[in-house]
XYZ file of C-alpha atoms in Angstrom:
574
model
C -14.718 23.163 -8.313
C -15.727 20.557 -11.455
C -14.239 17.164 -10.988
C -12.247 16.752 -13.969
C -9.746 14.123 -14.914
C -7.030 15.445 -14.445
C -8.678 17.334 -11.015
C -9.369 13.809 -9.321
C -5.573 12.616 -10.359
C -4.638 15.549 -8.146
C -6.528 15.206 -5.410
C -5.447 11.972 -5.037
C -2.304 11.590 -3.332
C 0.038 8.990 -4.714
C 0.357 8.003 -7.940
C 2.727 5.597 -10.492
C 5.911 6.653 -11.502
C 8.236 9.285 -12.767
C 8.355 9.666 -16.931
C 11.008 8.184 -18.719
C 14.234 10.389 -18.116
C 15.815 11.519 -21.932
C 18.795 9.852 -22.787
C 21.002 12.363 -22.984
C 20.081 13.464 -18.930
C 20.585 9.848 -18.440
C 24.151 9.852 -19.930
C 24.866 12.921 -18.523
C 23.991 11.815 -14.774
C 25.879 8.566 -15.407
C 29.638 10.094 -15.276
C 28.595 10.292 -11.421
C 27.615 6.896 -10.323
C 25.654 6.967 -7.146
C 27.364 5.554 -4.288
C 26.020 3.179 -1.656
C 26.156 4.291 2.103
C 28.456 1.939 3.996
C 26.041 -0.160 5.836
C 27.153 -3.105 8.381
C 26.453 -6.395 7.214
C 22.820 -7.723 8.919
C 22.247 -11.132 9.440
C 18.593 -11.099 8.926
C 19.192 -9.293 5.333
C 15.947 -10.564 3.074
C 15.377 -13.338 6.035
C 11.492 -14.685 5.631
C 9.117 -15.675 8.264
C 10.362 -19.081 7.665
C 13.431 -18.298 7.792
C 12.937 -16.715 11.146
C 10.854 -19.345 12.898
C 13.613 -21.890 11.420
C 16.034 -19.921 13.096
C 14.051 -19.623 16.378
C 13.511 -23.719 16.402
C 16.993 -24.352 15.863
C 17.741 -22.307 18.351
C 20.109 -19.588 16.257
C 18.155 -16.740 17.941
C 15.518 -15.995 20.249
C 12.278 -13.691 19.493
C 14.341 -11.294 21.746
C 17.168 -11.181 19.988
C 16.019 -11.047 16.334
C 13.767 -7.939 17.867
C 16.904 -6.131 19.154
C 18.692 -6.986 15.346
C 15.657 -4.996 13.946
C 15.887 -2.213 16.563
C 19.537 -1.886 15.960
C 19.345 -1.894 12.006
C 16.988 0.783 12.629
C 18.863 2.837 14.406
C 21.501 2.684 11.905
C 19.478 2.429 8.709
C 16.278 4.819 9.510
C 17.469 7.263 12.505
C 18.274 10.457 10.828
C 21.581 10.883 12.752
C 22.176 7.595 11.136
C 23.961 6.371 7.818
C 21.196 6.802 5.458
C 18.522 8.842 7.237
C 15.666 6.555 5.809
C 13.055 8.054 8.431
C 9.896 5.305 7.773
C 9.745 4.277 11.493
C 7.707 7.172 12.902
C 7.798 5.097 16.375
C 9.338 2.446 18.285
C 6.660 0.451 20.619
C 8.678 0.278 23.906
C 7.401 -3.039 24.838
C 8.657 -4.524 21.961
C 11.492 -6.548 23.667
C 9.269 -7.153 26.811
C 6.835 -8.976 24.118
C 9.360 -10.607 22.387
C 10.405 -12.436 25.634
C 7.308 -13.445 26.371
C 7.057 -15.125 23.179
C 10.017 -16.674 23.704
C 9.094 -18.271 27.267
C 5.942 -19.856 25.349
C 8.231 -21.530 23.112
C 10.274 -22.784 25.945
C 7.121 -24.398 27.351
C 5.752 -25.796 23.881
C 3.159 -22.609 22.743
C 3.979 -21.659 19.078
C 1.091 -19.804 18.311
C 1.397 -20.316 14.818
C 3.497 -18.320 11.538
C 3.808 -15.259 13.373
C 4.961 -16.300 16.687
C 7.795 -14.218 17.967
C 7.800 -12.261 14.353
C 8.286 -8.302 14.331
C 5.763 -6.614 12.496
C 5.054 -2.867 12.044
C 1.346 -0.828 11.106
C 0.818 2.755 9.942
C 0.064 5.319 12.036
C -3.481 5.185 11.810
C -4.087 1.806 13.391
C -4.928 1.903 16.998
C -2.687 0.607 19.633
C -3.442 0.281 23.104
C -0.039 0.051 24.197
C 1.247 3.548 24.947
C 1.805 4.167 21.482
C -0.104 7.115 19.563
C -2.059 6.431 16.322
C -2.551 10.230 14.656
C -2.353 9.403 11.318
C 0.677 11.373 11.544
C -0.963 14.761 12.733
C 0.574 16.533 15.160
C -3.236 17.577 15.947
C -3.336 13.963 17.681
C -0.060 13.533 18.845
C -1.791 13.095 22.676
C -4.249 10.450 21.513
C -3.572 6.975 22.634
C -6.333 4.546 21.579
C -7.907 2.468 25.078
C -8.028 -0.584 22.658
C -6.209 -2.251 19.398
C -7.685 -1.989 16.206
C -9.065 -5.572 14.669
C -6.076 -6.075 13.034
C -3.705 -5.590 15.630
C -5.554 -7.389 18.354
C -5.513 -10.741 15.416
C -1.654 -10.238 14.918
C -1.277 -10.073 18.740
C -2.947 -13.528 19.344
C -1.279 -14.673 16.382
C 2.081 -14.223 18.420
C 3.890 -11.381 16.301
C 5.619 -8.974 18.057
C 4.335 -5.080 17.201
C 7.879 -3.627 16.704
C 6.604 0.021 15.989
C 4.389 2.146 14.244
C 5.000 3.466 10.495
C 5.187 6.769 8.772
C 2.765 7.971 6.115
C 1.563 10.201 4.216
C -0.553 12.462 6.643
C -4.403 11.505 6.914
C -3.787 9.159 4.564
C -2.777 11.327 1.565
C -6.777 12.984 2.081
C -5.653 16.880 2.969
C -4.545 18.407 -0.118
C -3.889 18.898 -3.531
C -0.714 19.195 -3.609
C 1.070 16.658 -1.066
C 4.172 14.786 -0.575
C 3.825 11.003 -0.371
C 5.855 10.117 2.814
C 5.214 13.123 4.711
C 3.429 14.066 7.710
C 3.783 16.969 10.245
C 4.655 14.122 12.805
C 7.274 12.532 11.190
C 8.479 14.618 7.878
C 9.255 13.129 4.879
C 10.141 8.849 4.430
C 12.411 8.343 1.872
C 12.906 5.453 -0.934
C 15.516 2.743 0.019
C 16.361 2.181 -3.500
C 17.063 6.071 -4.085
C 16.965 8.270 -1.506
C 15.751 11.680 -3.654
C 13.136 9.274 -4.564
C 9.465 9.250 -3.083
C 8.863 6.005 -1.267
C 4.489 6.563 -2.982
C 0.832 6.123 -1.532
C 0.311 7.325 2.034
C 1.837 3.656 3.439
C 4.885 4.852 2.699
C 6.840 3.945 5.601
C 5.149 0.151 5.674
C 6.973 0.302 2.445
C 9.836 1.559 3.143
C 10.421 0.173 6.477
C 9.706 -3.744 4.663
C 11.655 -3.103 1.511
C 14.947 -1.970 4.107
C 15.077 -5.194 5.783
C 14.170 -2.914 9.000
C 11.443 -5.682 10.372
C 10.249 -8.733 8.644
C 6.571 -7.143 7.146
C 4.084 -4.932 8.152
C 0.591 -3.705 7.483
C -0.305 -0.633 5.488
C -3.992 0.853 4.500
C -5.586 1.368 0.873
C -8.685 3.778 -0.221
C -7.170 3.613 -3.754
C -3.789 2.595 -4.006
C -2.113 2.796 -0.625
C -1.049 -0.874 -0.200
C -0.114 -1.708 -3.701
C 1.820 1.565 -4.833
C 4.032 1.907 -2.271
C 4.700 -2.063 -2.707
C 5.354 -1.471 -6.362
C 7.812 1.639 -5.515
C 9.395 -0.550 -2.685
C 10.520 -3.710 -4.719
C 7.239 -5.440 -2.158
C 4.569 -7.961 -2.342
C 1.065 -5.615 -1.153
C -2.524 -7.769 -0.827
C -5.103 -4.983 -0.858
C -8.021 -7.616 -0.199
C -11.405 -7.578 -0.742
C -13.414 -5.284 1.647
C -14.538 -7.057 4.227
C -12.492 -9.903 4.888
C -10.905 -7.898 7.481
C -12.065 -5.851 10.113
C -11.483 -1.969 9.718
C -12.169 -1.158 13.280
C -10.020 1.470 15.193
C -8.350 2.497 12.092
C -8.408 5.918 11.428
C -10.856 6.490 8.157
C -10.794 8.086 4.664
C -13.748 5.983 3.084
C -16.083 3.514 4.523
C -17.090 2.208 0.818
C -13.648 1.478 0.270
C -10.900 1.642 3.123
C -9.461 -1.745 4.116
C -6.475 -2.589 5.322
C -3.511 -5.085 3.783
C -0.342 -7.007 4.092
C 3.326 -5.771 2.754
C 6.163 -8.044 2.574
C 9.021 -9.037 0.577
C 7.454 -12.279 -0.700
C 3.936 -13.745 -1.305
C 4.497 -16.072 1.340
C 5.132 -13.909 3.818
C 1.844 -11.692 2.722
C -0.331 -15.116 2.419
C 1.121 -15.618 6.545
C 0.171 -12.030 7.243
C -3.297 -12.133 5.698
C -4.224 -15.831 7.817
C -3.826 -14.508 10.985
C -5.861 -11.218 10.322
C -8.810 -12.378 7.735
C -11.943 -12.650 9.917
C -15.566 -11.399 10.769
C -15.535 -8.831 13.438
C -18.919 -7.353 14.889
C -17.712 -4.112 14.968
C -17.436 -3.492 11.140
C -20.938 -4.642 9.610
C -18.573 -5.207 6.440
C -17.129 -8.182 6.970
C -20.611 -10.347 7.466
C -20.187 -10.737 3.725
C -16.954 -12.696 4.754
C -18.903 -15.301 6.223
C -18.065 -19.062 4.484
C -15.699 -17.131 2.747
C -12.323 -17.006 4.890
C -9.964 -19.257 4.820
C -7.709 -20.318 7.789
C -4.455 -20.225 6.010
C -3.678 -18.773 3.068
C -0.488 -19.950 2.701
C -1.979 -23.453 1.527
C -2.497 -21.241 -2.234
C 1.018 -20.892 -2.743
C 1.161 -23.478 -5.920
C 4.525 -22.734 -7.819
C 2.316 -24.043 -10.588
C -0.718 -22.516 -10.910
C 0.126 -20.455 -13.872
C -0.201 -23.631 -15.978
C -3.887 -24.074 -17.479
C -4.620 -20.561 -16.108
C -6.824 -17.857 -18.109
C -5.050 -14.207 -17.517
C -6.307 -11.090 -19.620
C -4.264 -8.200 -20.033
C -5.571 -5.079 -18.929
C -3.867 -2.811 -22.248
C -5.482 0.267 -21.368
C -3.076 0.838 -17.899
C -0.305 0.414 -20.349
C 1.541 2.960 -22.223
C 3.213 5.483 -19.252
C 6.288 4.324 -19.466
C 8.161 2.168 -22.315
C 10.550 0.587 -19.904
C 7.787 -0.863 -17.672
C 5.284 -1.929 -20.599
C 8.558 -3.777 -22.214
C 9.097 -5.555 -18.573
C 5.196 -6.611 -19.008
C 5.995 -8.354 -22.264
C 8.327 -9.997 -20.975
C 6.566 -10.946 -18.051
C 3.072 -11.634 -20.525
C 6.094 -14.157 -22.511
C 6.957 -16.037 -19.319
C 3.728 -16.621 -18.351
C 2.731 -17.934 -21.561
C 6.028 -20.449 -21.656
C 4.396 -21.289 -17.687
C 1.498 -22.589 -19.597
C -1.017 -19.654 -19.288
C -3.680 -18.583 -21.754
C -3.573 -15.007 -22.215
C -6.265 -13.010 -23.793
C -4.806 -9.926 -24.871
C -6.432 -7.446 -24.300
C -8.975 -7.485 -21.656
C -9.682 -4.349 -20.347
C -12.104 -3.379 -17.863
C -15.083 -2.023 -19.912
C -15.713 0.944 -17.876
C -12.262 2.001 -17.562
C -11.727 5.726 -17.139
C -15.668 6.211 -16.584
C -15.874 6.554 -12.555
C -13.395 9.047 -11.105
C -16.017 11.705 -10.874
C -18.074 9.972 -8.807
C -15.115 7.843 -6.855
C -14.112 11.245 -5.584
C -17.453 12.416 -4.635
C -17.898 9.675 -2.444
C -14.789 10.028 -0.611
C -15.428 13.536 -0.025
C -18.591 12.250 1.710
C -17.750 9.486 3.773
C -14.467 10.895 4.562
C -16.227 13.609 6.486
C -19.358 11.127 8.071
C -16.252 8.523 8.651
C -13.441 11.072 10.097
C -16.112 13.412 12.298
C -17.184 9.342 13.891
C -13.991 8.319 14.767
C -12.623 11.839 16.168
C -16.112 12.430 18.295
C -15.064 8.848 19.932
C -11.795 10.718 21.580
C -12.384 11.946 24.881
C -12.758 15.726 24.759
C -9.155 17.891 25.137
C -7.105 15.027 24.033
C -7.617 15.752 20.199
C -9.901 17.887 17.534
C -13.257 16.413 17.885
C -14.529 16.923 13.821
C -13.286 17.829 10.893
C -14.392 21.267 11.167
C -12.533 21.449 14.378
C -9.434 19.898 12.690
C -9.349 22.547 9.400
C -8.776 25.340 12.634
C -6.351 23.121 14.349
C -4.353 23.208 10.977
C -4.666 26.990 10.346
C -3.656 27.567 14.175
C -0.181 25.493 13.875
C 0.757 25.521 10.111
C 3.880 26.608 10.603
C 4.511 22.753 11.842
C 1.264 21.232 10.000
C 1.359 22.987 6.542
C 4.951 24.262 5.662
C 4.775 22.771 2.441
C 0.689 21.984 1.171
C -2.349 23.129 2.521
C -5.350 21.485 3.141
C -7.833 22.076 0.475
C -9.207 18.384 0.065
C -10.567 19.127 3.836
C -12.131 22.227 3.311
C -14.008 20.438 0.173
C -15.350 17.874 2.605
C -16.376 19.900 5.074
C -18.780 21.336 2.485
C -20.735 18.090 2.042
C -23.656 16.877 3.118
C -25.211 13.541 5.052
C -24.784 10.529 3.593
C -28.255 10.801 2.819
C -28.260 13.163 0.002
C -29.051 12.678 -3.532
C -25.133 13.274 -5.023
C -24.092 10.595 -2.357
C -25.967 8.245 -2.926
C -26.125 8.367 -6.890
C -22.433 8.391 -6.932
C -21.935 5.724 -4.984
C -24.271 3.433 -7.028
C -22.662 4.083 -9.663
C -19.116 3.918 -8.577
C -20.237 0.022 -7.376
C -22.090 -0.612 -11.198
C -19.896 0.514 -13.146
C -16.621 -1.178 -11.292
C -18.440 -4.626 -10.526
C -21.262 -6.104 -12.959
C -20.216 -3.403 -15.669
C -16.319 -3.727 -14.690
C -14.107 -6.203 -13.538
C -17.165 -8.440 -13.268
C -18.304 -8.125 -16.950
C -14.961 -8.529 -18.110
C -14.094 -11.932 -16.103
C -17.354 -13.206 -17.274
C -16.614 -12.836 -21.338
C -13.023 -14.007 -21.252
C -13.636 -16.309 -18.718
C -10.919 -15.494 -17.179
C -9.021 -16.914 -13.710
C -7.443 -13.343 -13.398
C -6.437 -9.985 -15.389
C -2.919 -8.375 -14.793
C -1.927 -4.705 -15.750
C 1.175 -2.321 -14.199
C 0.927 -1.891 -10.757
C 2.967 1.313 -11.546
C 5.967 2.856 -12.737
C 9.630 3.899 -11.118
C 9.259 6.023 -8.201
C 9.671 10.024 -8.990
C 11.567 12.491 -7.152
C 10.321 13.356 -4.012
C 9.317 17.495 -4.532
C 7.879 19.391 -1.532
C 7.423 22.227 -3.733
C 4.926 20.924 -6.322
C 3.877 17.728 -5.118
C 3.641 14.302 -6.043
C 4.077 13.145 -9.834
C 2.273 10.794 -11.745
C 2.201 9.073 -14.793
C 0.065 6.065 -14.754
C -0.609 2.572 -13.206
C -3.696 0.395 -11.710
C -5.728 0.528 -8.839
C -9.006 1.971 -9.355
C -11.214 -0.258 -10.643
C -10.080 -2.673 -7.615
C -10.236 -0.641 -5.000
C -13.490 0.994 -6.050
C -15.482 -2.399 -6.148
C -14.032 -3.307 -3.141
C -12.311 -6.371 -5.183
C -8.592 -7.742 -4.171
C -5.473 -6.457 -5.992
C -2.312 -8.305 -5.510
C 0.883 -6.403 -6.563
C 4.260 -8.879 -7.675
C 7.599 -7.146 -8.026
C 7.954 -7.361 -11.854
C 11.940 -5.857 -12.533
C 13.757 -2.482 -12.255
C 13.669 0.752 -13.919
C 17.145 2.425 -13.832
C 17.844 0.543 -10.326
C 13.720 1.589 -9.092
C 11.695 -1.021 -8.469
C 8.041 -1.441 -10.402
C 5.211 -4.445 -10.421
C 2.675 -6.368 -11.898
C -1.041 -6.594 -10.547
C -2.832 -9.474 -10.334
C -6.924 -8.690 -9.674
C -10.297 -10.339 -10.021
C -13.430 -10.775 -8.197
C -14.911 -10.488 -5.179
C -13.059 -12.979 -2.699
C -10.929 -14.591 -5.420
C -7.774 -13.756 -3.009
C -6.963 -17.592 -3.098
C -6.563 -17.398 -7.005
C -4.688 -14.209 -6.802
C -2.279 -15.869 -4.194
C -1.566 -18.936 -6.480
C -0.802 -16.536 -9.814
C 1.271 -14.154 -7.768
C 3.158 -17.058 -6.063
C 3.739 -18.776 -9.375
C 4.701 -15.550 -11.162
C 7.117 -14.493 -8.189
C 8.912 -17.787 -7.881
C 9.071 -18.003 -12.217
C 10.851 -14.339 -12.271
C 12.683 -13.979 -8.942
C 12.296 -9.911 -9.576
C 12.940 -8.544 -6.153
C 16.127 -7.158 -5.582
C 17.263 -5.759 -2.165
C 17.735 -1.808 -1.667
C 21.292 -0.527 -1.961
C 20.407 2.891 -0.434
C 21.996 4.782 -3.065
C 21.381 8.767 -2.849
C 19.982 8.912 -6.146
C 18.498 6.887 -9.193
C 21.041 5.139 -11.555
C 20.777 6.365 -14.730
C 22.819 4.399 -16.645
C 22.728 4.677 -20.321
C 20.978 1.565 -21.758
C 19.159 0.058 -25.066
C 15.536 1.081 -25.270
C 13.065 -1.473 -25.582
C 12.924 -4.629 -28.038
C 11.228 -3.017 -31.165
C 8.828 -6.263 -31.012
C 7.833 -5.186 -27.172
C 7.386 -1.625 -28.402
C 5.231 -2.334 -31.039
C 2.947 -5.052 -28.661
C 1.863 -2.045 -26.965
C -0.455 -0.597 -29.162
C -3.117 -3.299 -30.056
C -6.039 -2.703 -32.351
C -8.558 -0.299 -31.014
C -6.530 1.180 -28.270
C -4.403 4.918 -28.204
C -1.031 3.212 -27.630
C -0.153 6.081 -25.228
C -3.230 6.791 -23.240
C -2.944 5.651 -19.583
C -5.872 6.841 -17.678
C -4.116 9.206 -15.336
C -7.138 8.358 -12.660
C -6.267 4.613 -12.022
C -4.113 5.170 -9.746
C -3.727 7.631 -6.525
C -2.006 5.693 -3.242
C -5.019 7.287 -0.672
């Protein structure tokens, strides 16, 4: 098949935002105002990690007890039989409350381990556990498998103190199966849903990280990013997602799409809380060669970048060319462009990467490769019987059982990788050269160098579209790409709402620049105060409104650029 545009857009799984509905199907859905579930009042609503280990010092609750709060707000909030049906927690680790007395009896006798201590945390389904817990990437294919020992990042939040509350929905191998997929769903847990509208799709395969956060259902969690996966469903859940740069954490025993661009990141409801998160995991780990280059580079604790100041004196460029998919979110980016300039910024507008547009080809072509080197490594380390053993064996596991495993999409994106190759082969290895030029010294790089710039920012994506198991995801636009492709961090800010949806701003740069990021996105967050909690309302409110400013309107289209003409590749939530 040739690797179009608009092919790679499909292939990969979750993208921006739904288009702008017309205004007369907005005025017409308006005469029936969605109505909120009737939900019990929690008191841990939009609590922070400081809040919680305030709470624990003063003695207001135990580790124990703010665990069981969680547990019970999910049984109310996600449990299907409950009052919304929000179904992000694919499974509840049943030593959760064991753990969180143990944390608790440390405190007694003077051991706070540090930020985390006693704080409930939750990871996707494809970071091992050795705990009794299953990681399948939520395939029924390895609903037996239980991992013999934690993944990197969940043996750091372990020592760190946290307490692993449960494991997280997604969308199934990571949004890598097919063409046509529903972000959220997997045969092991069906299909998450959006806490801000329930018909909506929660986006990118960490979905129910997302979801799970947004809901107030456990204080943060952890989700994965190939392209997308941390920061779009952060933008769709109202969240704050660090997809950092690769190799400042370990990637061991998590299941794999792409070596050359797979990492793992924080979600939470506020950059502090993701700065906390990102401490206690950033290190070098033998088993992933990757994070040598992290060496001199880590810091201890990220939280000491949280500067409600920084965006005086900075240099931010404005990425124009992710603009222009949806008038309601570029008019929030003026806005948000304004208040950083009355914060004291400089911005250079525009400042677009120069190679935008110019990689998907060759992004995809690598994933295809490594995906099937990557996957075939970590299934042939499962003990024989437990699990399919490659990809090859996988594909017939799938057309065995896809009554449960394919009711809705197939699995076409496998059957293309199973096709490839070595790694050593000429398309591989060309591809992935250029995939690393073009998005470092000829990208982001190049770009940061000319402007001299402390940053660039650009729509993480737009409002979160209707969840369709028929025809798949839908996209319109957004950022990720050109990040997640160098390997580069990406910070994603909730920016405002879209007709009662959530959308962001990104914040990216160079290679290890996450303390940069951390001060902009702190300074940005605490200047707009954009998050606003989930109301669980069945569906989007689409109540009539002005369109926006003429002046932000017309901002959009600066000299040289199409004024409508989003790159529909930048962004894909693998």
């Amino acid at each position: 098949m040739p690797l179009d545009r608009r092919r790679f857009l499909t292939v990969t799984a979750a993208g921006a935002a739904a288009a702008l509905a017309p205004a007369d199907a907005a005025r017409s859905d308006a005469a029936a105002a969605p109505a909120a579930p009737s939900i019990r009042s929690f008191d841990l609503e939009e609590a922070s990690i400081a809040d919680l280990q305030a709470g624990m010092d003063e003695g207001r609750w135990t580790a124990r007890e703010i665990a069981a709060m969680y547990l019970a707000r999910i049984r109310e909030v996600d449990d299907p039989r409950g009052s919304v049906g929000l179904n992000s927690i694919l499974e509840i680790n049943p030593e959760a409350l064991a753990i969180a007395g143990e944390r608790d009896r440390e405190r007694k006798e003077g051991r706070v381990r540090g930020p985390l201590h006693g704080i409930p945390i939750v990871v996707k389904d494809n970071f091992d556990t050795a705990d009794g817990m299953r990681t399948a990437a939520g395939s029924l294919a390895l609903a037996r498998w239980t991992p013999p020992r934690d993944s990197f990042v969940v043996e750091r939040l372990r020592a760190a103190g946290a307490v692993l509350l449960g494991k997280t929905n997604l969308s199934e191998w990571a949004n890598f199966r097919s063409t046509k997929s529903s972000s959220g769903w997997s045969g092991r847990g069906g299909q998450t849903r959006n806490p801000y509208a329930l018909d909506r799709n929660p986006c990118g395969s960490s979905s129910g990280s997302g979801a799970a956060v947004s809901a107030n259902l456990v204080a943060a969690g952890f989700g994965t990013e190939t392209d997308g996966s941390v920061v779009c469903p952060s933008t769709a859940n109202g969240l704050v997602g660090i997809k950092p740069t690769l190799g400042l954490l370990s990637r061991a025993g998590i299941v794999p799409i792409a070596h050359s661009q797979d990492t793992a990141g924080p979600m939470a409801r506020s950059v502090a809380d993701a700065a906390a998160l990102l401490s206690a995991v950033a290190g070098v780990d033998p088993r992933d060669p990757a994070t040598r280059a992290a060496a001199g580079k880590l810091h201890a604790d990220y939280a000491k970048f949280l500067e409600p100041a920084a965006l005086k004196g900075a240099r931010i460029g404005v990425a124009r060319k992710s603009f222009g998919f949806h008038p309601r979110v570029d008019a929030l980016m003026e806005e948000a462009i304004d208040l950083m300039r009355r914060s004291g910024a400089t911005i250079v507008d525009p400042a677009d990467v120069p190679t935008h547009g110019q990689f998907s080809d060759s992004e995809y072509t690598v994933l295809l490769y490594e995906f099937k080197a990557d996957l075939n490594d970590y299934l042939g380390a499962i003990p024989e019987g437990l699990a399919p053993r490659t990809l090859g064996e996988l594909i017939r596991y799938n057309e065995q059982h896809a009554a449960a495993e394919m009711p809705y999409f197939g699995q076409e994106i496998f059957l293309m990788a199973e096709e490839k190759g070595s790694l050593t082969e000429k398309e591989y290895r060309e591809a992935l050269e250029k995939n690393l030029r073009l998005t470092r010294e000829e990208g982001i790089d190049a770009v940061l160098a000319k402007e001299k710039l402390d940053a660039i920012i650009a729509p993480t994506g737009g409002p979160a579209w209707t969840t369709d198991l028929v025809n798949g995801d839908h996209y319109t636009g957004g950022y990720s790409s050109a990040s997640a492709v160098s390997g580069y961090p990406h910070v994603t800010v909730p920016l405002g709402m879209v007709y009662g949806l959530p959308v962001g701003i990104s914040f990216f740069a160079g290679a290890w620049s996450e303390p940069a990021l951390i001060r902009l996105a702190y300074a940005f967050e605490r200047a707009s105060e954009a998050r606003e909690a989930p109301r669980f309302l069945a569906k989007a409110e689409l109540t009539p409104s002005a369109p926006p400013a003429a002046r932000a309107v017309a901002a959009l289209t600066p000299a040289g650029t199409t004024g409508s003409g989003h790159d529909l590749r930048e962004h894909c939530g693998l």
